[in-house]
Amino acid sequence: MLASAIRRDISFGVLRPDQKLKIDALRQAYGGSTHSMRETLRMLTAEGMVEATSQRGFRVTSASEEDRQDILLMRLEVERLGLARSMERGGVAWEGRLVAAQHALSRADAAVQADPGDLTALQWDEACRSFAGTLVEACASPRLVDVAARFFNQSRRFRLARLREGGIDFAARGARRDALCRAVLDRDVPRALTLQAEDIRADMGA
């Protein structure tokens, strides 16, 4: 899928922040028709990965410190609301999905430490996305879930950069998420929200 390939290359820095995205060059690199490539770039624009410039086509969104702080702000606010509502509304089935997502993420943590190659890193990032998404999925607001996913996706470049640079404390990360799951299962809302915020800040390198 064109969007997946371009999204991956933006996340890994193959397509650099602020780089102009020319339709013909992208078609040579990724395939597809002019129409399908233009639609793909519009979709990635809606996700915040690409920006449409007036009369100038498309470019990769910037990845400055200001961008990181803004994405962090949005993740903290949106995901907090999503988790609080999920803990009010989620039942046993949601709890089971959360435990499964945490188990999958623990396995992905171990795998990426053993082999930090691009494929394993993408699988690890998908496990991160699944865990964060499961925390908010029982909020009974599809729009809130969509917004949370959008800003999580925009954080990928920062998370994968920290992974490549060896900046992730996996032991602390695992302990924090175990504690977060326990707090959710115990329906301890204040503790769960505190741990979630700590986890988002650590994920974003804050």
Short mmCIF file of C-alpha atoms in Angstrom, two decimals:
data_model
loop_
_atom_site.label_atom_id
_atom_site.label_comp_id
_atom_site.label_asym_id
_atom_site.label_seq_id
_atom_site.Cartn_x
_atom_site.Cartn_y
_atom_site.Cartn_z
CA MET A 1 0.00 0.00 0.00
CA LEU A 2 1.39 3.38 -1.00
CA ALA A 3 0.42 5.12 2.21
CA SER A 4 2.08 2.46 4.38
CA ALA A 5 5.34 2.65 2.44
CA ILE A 6 5.53 6.45 2.50
CA ARG A 7 4.43 6.60 6.14
CA ARG A 8 7.20 4.12 7.01
CA ASP A 9 9.85 6.14 5.18
CA ILE A 10 8.75 9.36 6.86
CA SER A 11 8.89 7.63 10.24
CA PHE A 12 12.41 6.35 9.64
CA GLY A 13 13.69 9.61 8.17
CA VAL A 14 14.19 8.28 4.64
CA LEU A 15 11.89 11.11 3.62
CA ARG A 16 13.25 13.97 5.73
CA PRO A 17 11.32 16.65 7.63
CA ASP A 18 10.34 19.56 5.33
CA GLN A 19 11.40 17.60 2.22
CA LYS A 20 9.36 18.47 -0.87
CA LEU A 21 7.35 15.54 -2.19
CA LYS A 22 7.18 15.59 -5.98
CA ILE A 23 4.55 13.33 -7.50
CA ASP A 24 6.69 12.04 -10.40
CA ALA A 25 9.66 11.23 -8.15
CA LEU A 26 7.40 9.45 -5.66
CA ARG A 27 5.82 7.39 -8.45
CA GLN A 28 9.26 6.26 -9.60
CA ALA A 29 10.18 5.25 -6.05
CA TYR A 30 6.88 3.72 -4.89
CA GLY A 31 4.81 3.02 -7.99
CA GLY A 32 1.16 3.91 -8.49
CA SER A 33 -0.59 6.38 -10.74
CA THR A 34 -0.53 10.15 -10.46
CA HIS A 35 -4.08 10.06 -9.13
CA SER A 36 -3.38 7.36 -6.52
CA MET A 37 -0.22 9.14 -5.36
CA ARG A 38 -2.04 12.45 -5.02
CA GLU A 39 -4.81 10.75 -3.01
CA THR A 40 -2.21 9.05 -0.82
CA LEU A 41 -0.55 12.39 -0.06
CA ARG A 42 -3.92 13.91 0.78
CA MET A 43 -4.60 11.05 3.19
CA LEU A 44 -1.19 11.51 4.84
CA THR A 45 -1.94 15.24 5.05
CA ALA A 46 -5.10 14.43 7.01
CA GLU A 47 -2.95 12.31 9.35
CA GLY A 48 -0.49 15.16 9.86
CA MET A 49 2.45 13.32 8.29
CA VAL A 50 2.48 15.49 5.15
CA GLU A 51 1.59 19.15 4.57
CA ALA A 52 -0.04 20.61 1.48
CA THR A 53 1.54 23.93 0.54
CA SER A 54 -0.45 26.55 -1.33
CA GLN A 55 0.24 26.20 -5.06
CA ARG A 56 3.45 24.29 -4.24
CA GLY A 57 2.41 20.69 -3.80
CA PHE A 58 3.32 18.64 -0.74
CA ARG A 59 6.14 18.33 1.77
CA VAL A 60 6.96 16.18 4.79
CA THR A 61 5.84 17.87 7.99
CA SER A 62 8.55 19.39 10.16
CA ALA A 63 9.94 17.60 13.22
CA SER A 64 11.23 20.43 15.37
CA GLU A 65 11.32 20.63 19.14
CA GLU A 66 8.20 22.81 18.94
CA ASP A 67 6.46 20.07 16.94
CA ARG A 68 7.44 17.45 19.52
CA GLN A 69 6.12 19.56 22.39
CA ASP A 70 2.86 20.26 20.57
CA ILE A 71 2.30 16.57 19.77
CA LEU A 72 3.12 15.71 23.38
CA LEU A 73 0.53 18.23 24.59
CA MET A 74 -2.16 16.78 22.35
CA ARG A 75 -1.36 13.19 23.28
CA LEU A 76 -1.50 13.97 27.00
CA GLU A 77 -4.87 15.70 26.74
CA VAL A 78 -6.60 13.37 24.27
CA GLU A 79 -5.33 10.06 25.64
CA ARG A 80 -6.10 11.10 29.22
CA LEU A 81 -9.71 11.77 28.27
CA GLY A 82 -9.90 8.52 26.34
CA LEU A 83 -8.57 6.42 29.22
CA ALA A 84 -10.78 8.10 31.82
CA ARG A 85 -13.88 7.41 29.71
CA SER A 86 -12.73 3.86 28.94
CA MET A 87 -12.32 3.10 32.63
CA GLU A 88 -15.90 4.27 33.19
CA ARG A 89 -17.33 2.27 30.31
CA GLY A 90 -14.99 -0.64 29.53
CA GLY A 91 -15.92 -4.13 30.65
CA VAL A 92 -14.18 -7.46 31.06
CA ALA A 93 -13.66 -7.89 27.31
CA TRP A 94 -11.81 -4.56 27.15
CA GLU A 95 -9.69 -5.56 30.13
CA GLY A 96 -8.77 -8.79 28.34
CA ARG A 97 -7.74 -6.90 25.20
CA LEU A 98 -5.58 -4.57 27.28
CA VAL A 99 -3.79 -7.46 29.00
CA ALA A 100 -3.20 -9.06 25.59
CA ALA A 101 -1.86 -5.79 24.15
CA GLN A 102 0.50 -5.40 27.10
CA HIS A 103 1.75 -8.97 26.66
CA ALA A 104 2.34 -8.37 22.94
CA LEU A 105 4.19 -5.15 23.72
CA SER A 106 6.44 -6.91 26.24
CA ARG A 107 7.32 -9.48 23.58
CA ALA A 108 7.98 -6.70 21.06
CA ASP A 109 10.22 -4.88 23.56
CA ALA A 110 12.32 -8.02 23.94
CA ALA A 111 12.45 -8.61 20.19
CA VAL A 112 13.56 -5.10 19.27
CA GLN A 113 16.29 -5.14 21.91
CA ALA A 114 17.63 -8.37 20.42
CA ASP A 115 17.31 -7.17 16.81
CA PRO A 116 16.81 -3.41 16.29
CA GLY A 117 16.48 -3.69 12.51
CA ASP A 118 13.87 -1.74 10.56
CA LEU A 119 11.34 -4.59 10.27
CA THR A 120 11.51 -5.41 13.98
CA ALA A 121 11.33 -1.70 14.83
CA LEU A 122 8.16 -1.32 12.78
CA GLN A 123 6.63 -4.36 14.48
CA TRP A 124 7.60 -2.88 17.84
CA ASP A 125 6.06 0.47 16.92
CA GLU A 126 2.86 -1.28 15.89
CA ALA A 127 2.74 -2.98 19.31
CA CYS A 128 3.19 0.45 20.92
CA ARG A 129 0.32 1.79 18.83
CA SER A 130 -1.90 -1.16 19.72
CA PHE A 131 -1.30 -0.75 23.45
CA ALA A 132 -1.96 3.01 23.42
CA GLY A 133 -5.02 2.51 21.25
CA THR A 134 -6.44 -0.21 23.48
CA LEU A 135 -6.23 2.08 26.51
CA VAL A 136 -8.69 4.49 24.88
CA GLU A 137 -10.78 2.22 22.67
CA ALA A 138 -13.64 1.73 25.18
CA CYS A 139 -14.28 5.49 25.47
CA ALA A 140 -17.46 5.25 23.35
CA SER A 141 -16.29 8.05 21.03
CA PRO A 142 -15.02 6.99 17.60
CA ARG A 143 -13.86 10.55 16.93
CA LEU A 144 -11.81 10.64 20.10
CA VAL A 145 -10.22 7.32 19.14
CA ASP A 146 -9.41 8.68 15.67
CA VAL A 147 -7.83 11.86 17.07
CA ALA A 148 -5.75 9.85 19.54
CA ALA A 149 -4.51 7.60 16.73
CA ARG A 150 -3.64 10.60 14.57
CA PHE A 151 -1.40 12.23 17.16
CA PHE A 152 0.11 8.89 18.14
CA ASN A 153 1.09 8.36 14.50
CA GLN A 154 2.66 11.83 14.41
CA SER A 155 4.85 10.82 17.36
CA ARG A 156 6.36 7.85 15.50
CA ARG A 157 9.36 9.72 14.13
CA PHE A 158 10.41 10.87 17.58
CA ARG A 159 9.90 7.42 19.13
CA LEU A 160 11.79 5.56 16.39
CA ALA A 161 14.62 8.11 16.51
CA ARG A 162 14.99 7.48 20.24
CA LEU A 163 15.01 3.74 19.57
CA ARG A 164 17.81 4.09 17.01
CA GLU A 165 19.77 6.30 19.40
CA GLY A 166 19.45 3.84 22.30
CA GLY A 167 17.46 6.34 24.34
CA ILE A 168 14.75 4.00 25.66
CA ASP A 169 14.93 2.51 29.15
CA PHE A 170 13.13 -0.76 28.49
CA ALA A 171 13.23 -1.96 32.09
CA ALA A 172 11.55 1.20 33.38
CA ARG A 173 9.13 1.13 30.47
CA GLY A 174 8.03 -2.43 31.21
CA ALA A 175 7.59 -1.79 34.91
CA ARG A 176 5.60 1.37 34.27
CA ARG A 177 3.23 -0.31 31.85
CA ASP A 178 2.73 -3.30 34.15
CA ALA A 179 1.77 -0.84 36.90
CA LEU A 180 -0.52 1.00 34.48
CA CYS A 181 -2.35 -2.20 33.57
CA ARG A 182 -2.76 -3.11 37.24
CA ALA A 183 -4.18 0.33 37.98
CA VAL A 184 -6.66 0.01 35.11
CA LEU A 185 -7.77 -3.46 36.22
CA ASP A 186 -8.15 -2.17 39.79
CA ARG A 187 -10.14 0.79 38.43
CA ASP A 188 -7.78 3.16 40.22
CA VAL A 189 -8.43 6.12 37.93
CA PRO A 190 -6.04 8.71 39.46
CA ARG A 191 -3.10 6.29 39.48
CA ALA A 192 -3.87 5.02 35.97
CA LEU A 193 -4.00 8.56 34.57
CA THR A 194 -0.76 9.51 36.32
CA LEU A 195 1.05 6.46 34.97
CA GLN A 196 -0.38 7.01 31.49
CA ALA A 197 0.94 10.59 31.48
CA GLU A 198 4.37 9.41 32.67
CA ASP A 199 4.39 6.80 29.91
CA ILE A 200 3.45 9.28 27.19
CA ARG A 201 6.14 11.71 28.35
CA ALA A 202 8.75 8.92 28.38
CA ASP A 203 7.57 7.76 24.94
CA MET A 204 8.09 11.28 23.59
CA GLY A 205 11.43 11.81 25.33
CA ALA A 206 10.07 14.49 27.66
#
